[in-house]
XYZ file of C-alpha atoms in Angstrom:
759
model
C 185.536 119.877 34.961
C 183.174 117.356 36.920
C 181.001 115.415 34.540
C 177.578 117.652 36.134
C 179.383 120.976 35.023
C 180.452 119.594 31.749
C 176.690 118.589 31.628
C 175.349 122.234 32.682
C 177.897 123.913 30.695
C 176.920 122.279 27.324
C 173.224 123.244 28.069
C 173.731 126.484 28.941
C 175.814 127.128 25.544
C 172.699 125.505 23.701
C 170.202 127.583 25.666
C 172.275 130.432 24.812
C 172.330 129.590 21.086
C 168.705 129.086 21.375
C 168.200 132.669 22.918
C 169.904 134.315 20.525
C 168.275 132.273 17.452
C 164.342 133.079 18.582
C 165.590 136.773 19.262
C 165.854 136.977 15.436
C 162.826 134.765 15.349
C 160.970 137.675 17.016
C 163.137 140.507 14.847
C 161.542 138.809 11.764
C 157.874 138.409 12.834
C 158.213 141.549 13.927
C 159.109 142.931 10.673
C 157.386 140.589 8.449
C 153.619 141.459 10.645
C 154.602 145.394 10.060
C 155.532 144.771 6.250
C 152.387 143.019 5.492
C 150.074 145.689 7.269
C 151.713 148.660 5.333
C 151.238 146.634 2.111
C 148.299 146.214 2.549
C 147.460 149.337 3.912
C 148.706 151.089 0.493
C 145.099 149.665 -1.019
C 144.885 150.512 -4.846
C 148.088 151.194 -6.474
C 149.160 151.246 -9.869
C 149.554 148.051 -11.422
C 153.307 147.557 -10.950
C 153.207 148.888 -7.645
C 149.891 146.553 -6.526
C 152.343 143.598 -8.330
C 154.822 144.107 -5.679
C 152.621 144.758 -3.016
C 150.667 141.139 -3.711
C 154.763 139.596 -3.742
C 155.637 140.975 -0.523
C 152.169 139.998 0.942
C 152.508 136.363 -0.116
C 156.256 135.806 0.800
C 155.867 137.736 3.689
C 152.847 136.312 5.309
C 154.363 132.551 4.480
C 157.546 133.311 6.602
C 154.985 134.238 8.967
C 153.221 130.923 9.211
C 156.276 129.185 9.020
C 157.664 131.084 11.970
C 154.356 130.730 13.980
C 154.082 126.925 12.948
C 157.490 125.913 14.027
C 157.852 128.278 16.952
C 159.365 126.849 20.403
C 160.464 123.427 18.380
C 162.445 125.375 15.341
C 166.286 123.859 16.554
C 166.331 119.998 17.375
C 170.088 119.041 16.709
C 173.545 120.058 16.219
C 176.478 118.333 13.669
C 180.097 118.974 14.648
C 182.548 118.291 11.796
C 186.080 116.932 12.193
C 186.841 120.110 10.219
C 185.416 122.030 13.481
C 182.548 123.244 11.589
C 179.534 123.074 13.572
C 175.836 123.356 11.877
C 172.838 123.857 14.291
C 169.974 121.485 12.313
C 166.033 122.585 12.578
C 162.565 122.634 10.518
C 163.323 125.567 8.873
C 166.261 127.889 7.627
C 167.315 131.003 8.740
C 170.119 133.844 8.047
C 171.730 136.237 9.664
C 171.047 139.913 9.273
C 174.367 140.660 8.247
C 175.646 141.555 4.543
C 176.975 137.884 4.016
C 173.398 136.754 5.296
C 175.499 134.257 7.190
C 173.407 130.372 8.270
C 172.297 130.346 11.435
C 169.733 127.349 11.127
C 170.181 125.092 8.655
C 166.989 123.519 7.142
C 166.731 119.881 7.896
C 166.429 119.593 3.790
C 169.831 121.017 2.896
C 172.442 118.610 1.339
C 174.603 119.678 4.259
C 171.775 118.228 7.005
C 171.620 115.101 5.157
C 174.967 113.838 7.991
C 172.601 114.258 10.579
C 170.198 111.415 9.439
C 172.991 109.224 7.533
C 176.281 109.230 9.317
C 176.934 105.968 11.500
C 180.052 105.052 13.168
C 181.409 102.944 10.024
C 180.428 106.063 7.943
C 180.861 109.213 9.717
C 180.334 111.243 6.540
C 183.124 114.025 7.680
C 181.255 114.066 11.586
C 182.592 114.047 14.914
C 179.551 114.302 16.585
C 175.855 114.182 16.511
C 173.759 115.929 18.912
C 170.074 115.933 19.284
C 168.472 119.063 21.121
C 165.124 117.745 23.010
C 163.038 121.187 24.014
C 160.083 122.237 25.691
C 158.765 125.782 24.082
C 162.099 127.804 24.050
C 163.735 126.128 26.571
C 166.507 123.186 26.481
C 165.553 120.372 28.404
C 167.683 117.094 27.434
C 171.118 116.490 25.076
C 171.905 113.391 23.392
C 175.428 112.980 21.974
C 176.651 110.277 19.500
C 180.596 110.683 19.260
C 181.055 109.243 15.680
C 185.056 109.768 15.453
C 186.062 106.833 17.884
C 189.471 108.802 17.790
C 187.840 111.838 19.933
C 188.376 111.460 23.375
C 185.691 114.266 24.230
C 183.076 114.158 26.042
C 180.211 116.130 27.276
C 178.194 114.128 29.850
C 175.421 113.759 27.785
C 176.384 110.541 25.640
C 173.777 108.248 23.783
C 176.209 105.103 22.874
C 173.365 103.519 21.253
C 171.973 107.003 19.710
C 168.611 105.479 20.329
C 167.276 107.580 23.237
C 165.409 110.214 21.364
C 164.218 107.653 18.898
C 162.462 105.708 21.579
C 161.378 108.656 23.703
C 159.519 109.621 20.472
C 158.046 105.738 20.474
C 156.927 106.158 23.629
C 155.680 109.422 24.252
C 151.933 109.804 24.771
C 149.636 110.598 21.832
C 147.568 113.883 21.233
C 145.295 112.862 18.733
C 147.589 114.719 15.627
C 150.255 113.344 14.259
C 153.557 114.639 14.485
C 156.514 115.132 12.472
C 159.737 112.899 12.824
C 162.343 115.180 11.245
C 163.839 114.664 14.643
C 164.061 111.062 14.184
C 164.403 110.240 10.428
C 166.060 106.809 9.399
C 168.325 106.455 7.070
C 165.839 104.329 4.838
C 163.218 107.156 5.335
C 165.728 109.299 4.374
C 166.297 107.582 1.006
C 163.077 107.767 0.228
C 161.889 111.355 1.215
C 164.837 112.683 -0.868
C 164.444 110.350 -3.940
C 163.966 112.398 -7.407
C 160.435 113.893 -7.901
C 159.914 112.884 -11.122
C 157.986 109.703 -11.651
C 155.956 107.216 -9.606
C 157.609 106.132 -6.404
C 155.783 103.174 -4.802
C 156.649 103.198 -0.972
C 155.150 100.079 0.314
C 155.042 98.815 4.252
C 153.618 97.415 6.894
C 151.841 99.157 9.979
C 153.457 101.339 12.198
C 156.497 101.857 9.675
C 156.242 105.470 8.866
C 154.661 105.507 5.694
C 152.546 108.434 6.082
C 155.267 110.417 7.958
C 157.993 109.692 5.434
C 154.904 110.835 2.784
C 154.781 113.992 4.198
C 158.113 114.566 5.092
C 158.837 114.198 1.251
C 155.760 116.702 0.475
C 158.089 119.132 2.395
C 161.315 118.049 1.023
C 160.254 118.575 -2.331
C 158.766 122.025 -1.716
C 161.971 123.077 -0.512
C 163.693 121.760 -3.695
C 161.750 122.880 -6.096
C 159.923 125.648 -4.773
C 159.643 127.597 -8.264
C 157.683 124.800 -9.606
C 155.564 123.184 -7.136
C 154.992 126.719 -5.761
C 152.750 127.202 -8.613
C 151.505 123.963 -9.378
C 150.799 122.522 -5.889
C 150.883 119.236 -4.327
C 148.347 117.189 -3.405
C 147.885 115.127 -0.804
C 145.419 112.480 -1.284
C 143.872 110.756 2.278
C 141.246 108.205 2.734
C 139.480 109.883 5.636
C 138.527 113.395 6.372
C 139.524 112.356 10.319
C 143.101 110.938 8.865
C 143.489 114.582 6.806
C 142.471 116.226 10.454
C 145.265 113.563 12.222
C 147.918 114.626 9.835
C 147.341 118.483 9.146
C 149.437 119.841 11.276
C 152.802 117.976 10.168
C 153.391 120.307 7.188
C 152.814 123.313 8.980
C 155.272 122.270 11.625
C 157.532 122.122 8.661
C 157.054 125.282 7.663
C 154.985 123.901 4.458
C 151.388 125.595 3.957
C 150.919 125.491 0.497
C 149.763 122.191 -0.061
C 146.389 120.470 -0.676
C 145.150 117.847 1.557
C 141.693 115.863 0.159
C 140.140 112.732 -0.060
C 138.679 111.712 -3.072
C 135.446 112.611 -2.061
C 136.725 116.191 -1.966
C 138.298 115.987 -5.365
C 135.810 117.418 -7.455
C 134.361 120.905 -6.908
C 131.290 121.573 -5.514
C 131.085 118.542 -3.986
C 132.479 116.784 -0.525
C 131.659 113.010 -0.204
C 131.913 111.842 3.061
C 129.248 108.773 3.111
C 130.210 105.577 1.893
C 128.451 103.158 -0.716
C 127.027 99.564 0.485
C 130.681 97.267 -0.561
C 128.528 95.941 -3.643
C 127.865 99.186 -4.608
C 131.281 100.645 -3.830
C 132.999 97.823 -6.154
C 130.596 98.025 -9.430
C 131.133 102.142 -9.176
C 135.019 101.263 -8.925
C 135.323 99.264 -11.992
C 137.643 100.635 -14.921
C 134.218 99.437 -17.206
C 132.513 101.989 -15.675
C 134.415 104.371 -17.728
C 133.081 102.628 -21.152
C 129.604 102.404 -19.259
C 129.064 106.317 -18.677
C 130.862 106.962 -22.617
C 127.299 105.193 -23.657
C 124.966 106.766 -21.565
C 126.890 110.424 -22.771
C 126.329 108.764 -26.307
C 122.514 107.916 -25.794
C 121.673 111.839 -24.732
C 122.439 112.476 -28.320
C 118.691 111.573 -29.505
C 117.194 110.896 -32.735
C 113.243 112.145 -33.598
C 111.083 109.822 -33.010
C 109.575 109.652 -35.732
C 110.411 113.513 -36.775
C 110.300 116.901 -35.318
C 107.921 119.519 -36.973
C 109.031 122.931 -36.750
C 106.975 125.986 -38.151
C 108.795 128.560 -39.918
C 107.597 131.437 -41.666
C 104.405 129.528 -42.195
C 106.043 126.389 -43.292
C 106.585 123.036 -41.824
C 109.618 121.850 -41.713
C 110.312 118.085 -40.951
C 113.644 117.215 -39.202
C 113.201 112.943 -39.242
C 115.901 110.513 -37.767
C 118.048 110.623 -41.021
C 118.628 114.190 -41.263
C 119.139 114.128 -37.481
C 121.385 111.267 -38.067
C 123.781 113.067 -41.011
C 123.987 115.656 -38.439
C 125.055 113.653 -35.347
C 127.555 111.319 -37.015
C 129.229 114.341 -38.306
C 129.220 116.205 -35.265
C 130.831 112.919 -33.407
C 133.549 113.251 -35.780
C 134.927 116.617 -34.379
C 135.708 114.320 -31.608
C 134.915 117.037 -28.981
C 133.032 116.160 -25.906
C 129.636 116.503 -25.490
C 128.960 120.101 -24.508
C 131.775 121.176 -26.303
C 130.615 119.830 -29.753
C 126.735 121.180 -29.410
C 127.823 124.221 -31.372
C 128.600 121.855 -33.844
C 125.507 120.187 -33.735
C 123.492 123.495 -33.845
C 125.938 124.253 -36.857
C 124.422 121.104 -38.208
C 121.156 121.195 -37.755
C 120.469 124.817 -38.720
C 122.051 124.379 -42.110
C 119.899 121.242 -42.607
C 116.883 123.520 -41.675
C 118.322 126.391 -43.978
C 118.363 123.884 -46.948
C 115.252 122.383 -46.605
C 113.457 125.832 -46.441
C 115.174 127.192 -49.570
C 114.313 124.585 -50.994
C 110.706 124.884 -50.269
C 110.180 128.464 -50.986
C 113.846 129.273 -53.539
C 113.296 127.158 -56.511
C 111.827 127.315 -59.853
C 109.146 125.066 -59.956
C 109.918 125.081 -64.249
C 113.596 124.408 -64.042
C 114.262 123.315 -60.444
C 116.876 126.021 -59.926
C 117.628 127.864 -56.787
C 116.226 131.436 -57.156
C 117.912 132.402 -53.786
C 121.829 133.854 -53.562
C 124.391 133.790 -51.028
C 122.904 136.828 -49.034
C 119.620 135.341 -49.480
C 120.583 132.173 -47.697
C 122.679 133.598 -45.069
C 119.313 135.708 -44.049
C 117.029 132.836 -44.290
C 119.663 130.735 -41.429
C 120.255 133.866 -39.248
C 116.309 133.819 -39.197
C 116.209 130.372 -38.068
C 118.515 131.192 -35.457
C 116.307 133.217 -33.686
C 113.049 130.882 -33.937
C 112.404 129.313 -30.421
C 111.036 125.901 -31.943
C 114.824 125.153 -33.619
C 116.142 125.883 -30.209
C 113.795 123.575 -28.708
C 114.234 120.866 -31.376
C 118.371 121.548 -30.560
C 117.638 120.768 -27.183
C 115.609 117.736 -27.264
C 118.639 116.124 -29.572
C 121.313 117.597 -28.022
C 120.510 119.009 -24.733
C 123.527 120.368 -22.665
C 124.250 117.867 -19.754
C 125.744 118.908 -16.329
C 128.063 115.862 -14.825
C 125.745 116.389 -11.454
C 122.806 115.604 -13.428
C 124.248 112.608 -15.668
C 125.155 110.657 -13.285
C 122.021 111.083 -11.181
C 119.950 110.367 -13.712
C 122.208 107.027 -14.522
C 122.124 105.791 -11.200
C 118.753 106.250 -11.061
C 117.941 104.380 -14.241
C 120.940 102.300 -14.466
C 118.952 99.076 -16.286
C 120.113 98.799 -19.997
C 124.132 99.502 -19.002
C 124.625 96.871 -16.329
C 123.662 93.573 -15.696
C 120.473 93.200 -13.438
C 122.814 92.603 -10.398
C 124.740 95.228 -10.582
C 122.214 97.438 -11.718
C 120.159 96.445 -8.417
C 123.286 97.187 -6.010
C 123.792 100.687 -7.731
C 120.306 101.914 -8.182
C 119.092 104.747 -5.871
C 116.577 107.816 -5.936
C 118.308 111.163 -7.203
C 117.783 112.980 -3.944
C 120.299 111.003 -2.361
C 123.229 112.309 -1.368
C 126.769 111.986 -3.269
C 128.804 109.127 -1.778
C 133.109 108.775 -2.175
C 132.092 106.241 -4.797
C 130.294 109.145 -7.065
C 132.873 111.550 -7.231
C 135.129 109.669 -9.767
C 132.281 109.148 -11.651
C 131.252 112.337 -11.654
C 134.646 113.196 -12.737
C 134.221 110.794 -15.560
C 131.166 112.210 -17.025
C 132.927 115.914 -16.607
C 135.736 114.890 -18.905
C 132.902 113.141 -21.256
C 130.785 115.959 -21.320
C 133.318 119.182 -21.411
C 131.999 122.536 -21.256
C 130.218 124.771 -23.797
C 131.949 128.025 -22.502
C 130.024 130.088 -24.977
C 127.568 131.578 -22.420
C 130.730 132.144 -19.662
C 132.537 133.937 -22.541
C 129.425 135.916 -22.951
C 129.053 136.787 -19.601
C 133.002 137.510 -19.249
C 132.741 140.052 -22.276
C 129.708 141.882 -20.830
C 131.030 142.481 -17.528
C 134.208 144.034 -19.131
C 132.327 146.174 -21.074
C 130.786 146.873 -17.810
C 133.923 147.912 -16.479
C 135.066 149.756 -19.472
C 132.113 151.915 -19.117
C 132.712 152.463 -15.749
C 136.039 153.510 -16.479
C 135.272 155.825 -19.084
C 132.869 157.519 -16.906
C 135.832 158.138 -14.330
C 138.008 159.368 -17.172
C 134.835 162.053 -17.960
C 134.530 163.073 -15.049
C 137.932 163.482 -14.422
C 138.412 165.226 -17.803
C 135.625 167.675 -16.954
C 137.144 168.335 -13.581
C 140.329 169.543 -15.490
C 138.828 171.763 -18.053
C 137.009 173.129 -15.574
C 139.728 173.867 -13.388
C 141.706 174.699 -16.618
C 139.038 177.598 -17.435
C 139.284 178.703 -14.237
C 142.822 178.926 -14.044
C 144.213 180.234 -17.104
C 144.354 183.793 -16.710
C 146.572 183.259 -14.010
C 148.822 180.340 -15.122
C 149.666 180.484 -18.624
C 151.330 176.544 -18.361
C 148.025 175.358 -17.015
C 147.712 173.509 -20.513
C 150.391 171.633 -20.092
C 149.343 169.402 -17.289
C 148.451 166.131 -18.159
C 145.639 164.386 -17.090
C 144.488 160.504 -16.762
C 142.607 161.232 -19.743
C 145.575 162.288 -21.847
C 147.887 159.252 -20.579
C 145.298 156.104 -20.450
C 142.104 155.091 -22.316
C 139.232 153.357 -20.980
C 139.805 149.755 -21.904
C 143.643 149.944 -19.990
C 142.169 151.796 -17.174
C 139.850 149.077 -16.227
C 142.367 146.122 -16.658
C 144.364 147.886 -14.041
C 141.394 147.659 -11.553
C 140.079 144.220 -12.108
C 140.241 141.934 -9.155
C 143.279 140.329 -8.627
C 142.998 136.617 -7.333
C 144.726 136.058 -4.345
C 144.471 132.798 -3.185
C 147.166 130.107 -3.162
C 147.721 127.605 -5.544
C 146.322 125.095 -3.427
C 143.302 127.021 -3.101
C 142.907 127.505 -6.669
C 143.504 124.048 -7.191
C 140.830 123.127 -5.066
C 137.900 124.873 -7.061
C 139.599 123.575 -10.668
C 138.824 120.156 -11.956
C 141.522 120.530 -14.503
C 144.489 121.537 -12.617
C 147.665 120.062 -13.085
C 149.284 119.236 -10.080
C 153.062 119.691 -9.794
C 153.049 116.278 -7.564
C 150.904 114.033 -5.901
C 151.147 112.033 -2.812
C 148.464 109.045 -2.166
C 148.134 107.483 0.989
C 146.258 104.414 1.311
C 146.875 104.145 -2.358
C 145.927 100.261 -1.761
C 142.396 100.930 -1.476
C 141.278 103.598 -4.535
C 139.442 101.789 -7.084
C 140.450 101.855 -10.651
C 137.584 104.732 -11.367
C 139.564 106.856 -8.342
C 143.042 106.118 -10.318
C 141.509 107.725 -13.562
C 140.610 110.675 -11.344
C 144.188 110.896 -9.948
C 146.056 110.461 -13.280
C 144.164 113.470 -14.950
C 145.163 115.441 -12.351
C 149.074 114.417 -12.736
C 149.523 114.490 -16.360
C 153.816 114.113 -15.584
C 152.856 111.187 -13.601
C 154.805 112.509 -10.720
C 153.451 110.710 -7.849
C 154.285 109.265 -4.512
C 152.097 106.048 -3.697
C 152.263 104.900 -0.092
C 150.490 101.582 1.053
C 150.153 98.415 1.985
C 148.439 95.783 -0.273
C 148.266 93.441 3.053
C 145.753 96.214 4.241
C 143.293 96.262 1.618
C 140.039 96.186 2.779
C 137.931 98.192 0.532
C 135.700 96.018 -1.815
C 137.003 98.582 -4.765
C 140.259 98.883 -3.970
C 143.001 97.489 -6.401
C 145.400 96.293 -4.246
C 148.171 95.744 -6.689
C 150.589 97.919 -7.271
C 151.151 96.330 -11.134
C 147.378 96.490 -11.623
C 146.850 100.232 -10.495
C 150.151 101.308 -12.793
C 150.216 98.892 -15.785
C 147.884 101.349 -17.722
C 149.025 104.789 -16.731
C 152.634 104.022 -16.995
C 153.309 100.194 -17.856
C 156.554 99.776 -15.782
C 158.251 102.562 -15.488
C 157.954 103.183 -11.740
C 159.585 102.181 -8.777
C 159.379 100.513 -5.581
C 160.848 100.504 -2.059
C 159.577 98.998 0.845
C 159.523 100.015 4.708
C 160.687 97.116 6.663
C 161.151 98.466 10.341
C 158.017 99.041 12.545
C 158.316 101.763 14.802
C 155.023 101.837 16.606
C 153.959 98.718 17.257
C 155.109 96.516 20.259
C 156.533 92.677 19.389
C 153.631 91.536 21.611
C 151.033 93.183 19.898
C 152.503 92.641 16.490
C 153.103 89.025 16.884
C 149.371 88.387 17.563
C 148.323 90.793 14.783
C 150.314 88.911 12.542
C 149.064 85.535 13.522
C 145.701 86.331 12.654
C 147.057 87.427 8.732
C 149.259 84.147 8.796
C 146.025 81.905 9.301
C 144.970 82.864 5.813
C 148.374 83.442 4.300
C 150.876 81.042 6.266
C 153.949 82.905 4.529
C 152.650 86.482 5.514
C 156.116 88.525 6.745
C 155.115 91.308 9.037
C 157.424 94.397 9.360
C 159.943 93.661 12.126
C 159.150 96.303 15.248
C 162.048 98.119 17.310
C 160.742 97.519 20.679
C 159.177 95.194 23.308
C 157.312 96.769 26.018
C 156.405 93.402 28.301
C 153.113 93.931 28.269
C 151.339 91.211 26.182
C 147.849 91.347 24.237
C 144.893 90.211 25.865
C 141.832 88.467 24.794
C 138.539 87.981 26.931
C 135.078 87.055 25.984
C 131.821 88.066 27.657
C 127.938 87.473 27.292
C 127.544 91.683 27.590
C 129.498 93.739 25.519
C 128.553 97.164 26.808
C 129.163 96.629 30.042
C 132.821 94.725 29.349
C 133.620 98.043 27.213
C 132.915 100.015 29.875
C 135.150 98.248 32.583
C 137.995 97.509 29.801
C 138.428 101.623 29.039
C 138.624 101.833 32.199
C 141.470 99.417 32.971
C 142.856 100.681 29.667
C 143.024 104.380 29.463
C 146.059 106.120 30.012
C 147.232 108.797 32.162
C 148.488 110.562 29.207
C 147.451 109.899 25.625
C 144.264 108.196 23.988
C 142.741 105.343 23.463
C 140.564 104.037 20.458
C 137.593 101.821 20.635
C 137.213 99.710 17.666
C 133.915 98.294 17.411
C 131.657 97.116 14.110
C 129.312 100.499 13.214
C 126.304 99.157 14.473
C 127.359 98.963 18.088
C 128.763 102.198 18.437
C 125.138 104.163 19.532
C 124.889 101.175 21.992
C 128.948 101.621 23.231
C 128.661 105.349 22.783
C 125.652 105.542 25.821
C 127.895 104.056 28.154
C 130.969 105.658 27.800
C 131.009 109.137 29.110
C 132.166 112.046 26.487
C 132.489 109.630 23.495
C 129.615 110.197 20.392
C 128.547 108.269 17.655
C 127.631 108.892 14.072
C 129.703 112.072 13.823
C 133.794 112.216 12.044
C 135.638 111.211 15.650
C 137.428 114.244 17.364
C 140.612 112.521 17.629
C 141.789 114.675 20.350
C 139.499 113.210 22.978
C 141.184 110.888 25.462
C 138.588 107.924 23.973
C 137.742 107.694 20.802
C 135.025 105.210 19.029
C 135.872 104.021 15.462
C 135.452 101.514 13.355
C 137.790 99.367 11.667
C 138.058 101.512 8.266
C 138.294 105.054 10.011
C 140.874 103.448 12.008
C 143.663 103.357 9.192
C 146.487 105.184 9.225
C 145.736 106.372 13.057
C 147.642 105.584 16.122
C 146.585 105.639 20.003
C 148.248 104.467 23.190
C 145.917 101.812 23.678
C 142.920 100.277 21.720
C 140.415 98.130 22.707
C 138.899 95.716 19.862
C 135.268 94.916 19.757
C 133.627 91.579 18.601
C 136.836 90.688 15.816
C 134.578 87.980 14.501
C 132.401 90.678 12.467
C 135.926 91.917 10.497
C 137.355 90.813 7.373
C 141.236 89.647 7.597
C 142.016 92.737 6.352
C 140.341 95.390 8.624
C 141.248 93.137 11.777
C 145.138 93.613 11.052
C 144.599 97.029 10.830
C 142.761 97.144 14.320
C 145.005 95.236 16.054
C 147.714 97.100 14.997
C 146.618 100.854 15.856
C 148.593 100.566 19.554
C 152.022 101.768 20.754
C 151.573 100.561 24.059
C 148.559 97.860 25.215
C 145.754 96.071 23.198
C 142.606 94.220 24.644
C 139.968 92.177 23.055
C 136.687 91.541 23.610
C 134.172 89.107 22.205
C 130.814 87.331 22.286
C 131.292 84.852 19.749
C 133.828 82.574 17.859
C 137.333 84.239 17.117
C 138.919 84.371 13.821
C 141.830 81.654 13.449
C 144.996 83.103 14.264
C 142.926 84.997 17.481
C 141.447 81.521 18.809
C 144.067 79.753 21.072
C 145.100 83.242 22.783
C 145.169 83.690 26.385
C 141.361 84.538 27.739
C 142.428 86.339 30.926
C 144.079 89.492 30.596
C 147.323 89.910 32.338
C 145.873 92.008 35.477
C 143.172 89.154 35.828
C 140.371 91.326 35.345
C-alpha cells in the first residue's frame, strides 16, 4: 500500500470511530433532554419521588451541559499499547450502552490516559504509538503520530518524528479573544502540577507565557474529576484579577465538561456587592495592609458607647439613671463572652435589663425602715418583663450597643478615618459615604462582617412566622380534604358499607409534616449557593495573579478555605499593585507557616524569543540577575520601537500595520490616553470593560494581565513601572510594536527606532 493510501486509510478509520462516537453522543443528548423534560413535567410529587426527580434533573442537566460544551472537539488523541490494546482520549469519558458499560472514550484525567502526556522514547510507559487527532467540528482534518517503540517498523504516513507539530500549531494559531483548553498539548511539567494532591497549598510560579493559568484551570477540572463527591458539594472557587480576565478564561472549564465552578474577582466575594472600580495606588496600599484588621476591630469596639454623662429612662413615673459606671460594667461583661458585636448584643440587652430591674426594684421595693427587699422572684420577673416593653429602654440600648451592618461601618469609617490612621493615610482613604465600593473595599467589608457577626433573632422570628403560615395553610388544605371526604362518605355509606375504611390525607399526615413536604427546594448549584453565602467553605480555591493580592484580601480568601486546600498561581516579577504582597513566604507564613509546596514553570510557550529578549532587557535594567522563562519558538520577526510626535496618528497607522488577517490586536496604553486613541480607531471604545473578542481592543497594562494577543502595540512605555511594562511587552504571540514621544525606559533605550518594514 502506498504512503498516500496508508494516510487515507488511517483517516477513514478515525473518521468512522468519530462518527460512531458522535452517534452515541446524539443518542445520549436525546435521552437526556427527554428524561429531564419528563422529570420536570411531574411537578409536585411525594417527598422521595421529588428528591429522585431533582437528582435526575441535576445529573442529566450536567451531562447535557458537558456534551454541548465539548461537541465537535470531543476526541483529540489515541494511545496504542504494545499489548495491542488501544484507547481513544477525549475531553470527557463515555461508555458503551452494553451490559459491561465498556469504555469507548477515556477521559483525559483518568490514570490510563496519563501516558498520552508523559510517555517519551526513553520512557514509553508501555506505548507503541501516540496519535494526536485534529478535528474541525466532527470531521477529522489531520493525524500526527509519534512512534515510541523504536523496534516497531509500522508506519502510517502521518509521522511527526519530533512530536511538536500539534504544539506549534496551537501556539501559532490565531487568537479569538477567549482562552482555549490545552488538553491536547499538556506538557509533562504541566501534567505533574495538574495531578498534584489537592490537600494543602501548592504555589505554581512562572513567567509570562508559561501556561500558569491554563494549568490552574486544568487542575480544577482534574480535581473535580478525582474528588467529585467532595468538591461537587463544596465547589471550587477560581479567583481572577479582573472581570475581563474571567470572561477570557470562562469557556475553558465548560469545554472540559465542568460547569460547577465559581469564577470571581476579589471585588465579587462579598454577597450583594460587585466592585470593579479601583482606588488610587496610595489608598489601595493603605486599605490592603494587614494592620487594617486591627483598625476595624478598634472601630467596632468604639461603637459600644458610654453615656455622656447619663441616660435617663422614665418607667412607671420613676426616673432610672444609666451612668458610665453601670453601662461600663455591662459592656465589659458582654465583651467577656467573646462574641462578635451584633451577636453579643443579646447579652448586652440582658445586662442592661438586669441593671435597670435592680435600680427599679431598689427604688420601689425596699423597706424604708430596715432596707430589706419587699419583692419576691415573681415580682422581679414582672418588673423585668415590663421594662422590656419600654421603648425608652430600647432607645438607650440602640444608642449604647447599636446594631451595625458591615456596609455602614466601613462607609462611616472611610468618611471619617481620623483617629484611627495617620494624617497621611487618613487623607489617602477618606471619601464621601455616597461613593461606590472599590475592589480594595471588599476585604474591609468582609473583615467588618467577621467582627460584627449577625444577630439572627429577627431572621429566626421571620422564619418561624413563615413556618406558622405554611402550617396554617397546610391545615386548611387538610380540613378541606377531610370535609370533602366526610361529605362523600355520608353520601355513599348507604351504598358502600366499606366506605369508612378508605383513608384520607387527614388520617395519615398532620399539618406540620404536610407543610414540610411542600417547602420550596433549593435547586441552585453549589457554586450558586456559595456565591450568595459569605461564610461558605470551598473545597478548593485557585488564585490567579496571586502575587497582586493584598494582605487583607488574603484574610478574606483564607476564611473561605478553612482546610487550606489551595493552588496559587503567579509571578512575583509581575507584581504591580501597590498593595500586592509579591513574596510567597509573606503571603503564606501567617496561615500555614512553611507547610506549602512550590513549583516553577520555566518554559515560555506564548512569547517568541525575539519579543522575550526585549522584555527581559527591561527587567534586567533594574534587576541584573533576572532570568526569564525560555521561549520554545522563534518567529524571525523582531519587535520595533518607534519615536513620534503624534501619538494618536501614529497609533492609527500602526494599528493598520499590525492588525492580523486573523486573530486579535491589543493597543496597550496609559488610561488617560484611551479616549483620544479610541476616537481615532474604528470600532474601539474606551472606559468600559473591554470586549476581547473584537479584532482591536484598547487596554491599560493592568487590564492586560493574563491575556494574550497575536499582535500588541505598546504606547508610551515611559509612563509605566517596570512590572507593568514587562506585562505589556509579553502579551504578544507573533508581533510587537512600541510607540513613544518621551525618553525610553532603561532596557528599551538603544533599540532600533525603525521598524523592519521601514514604516
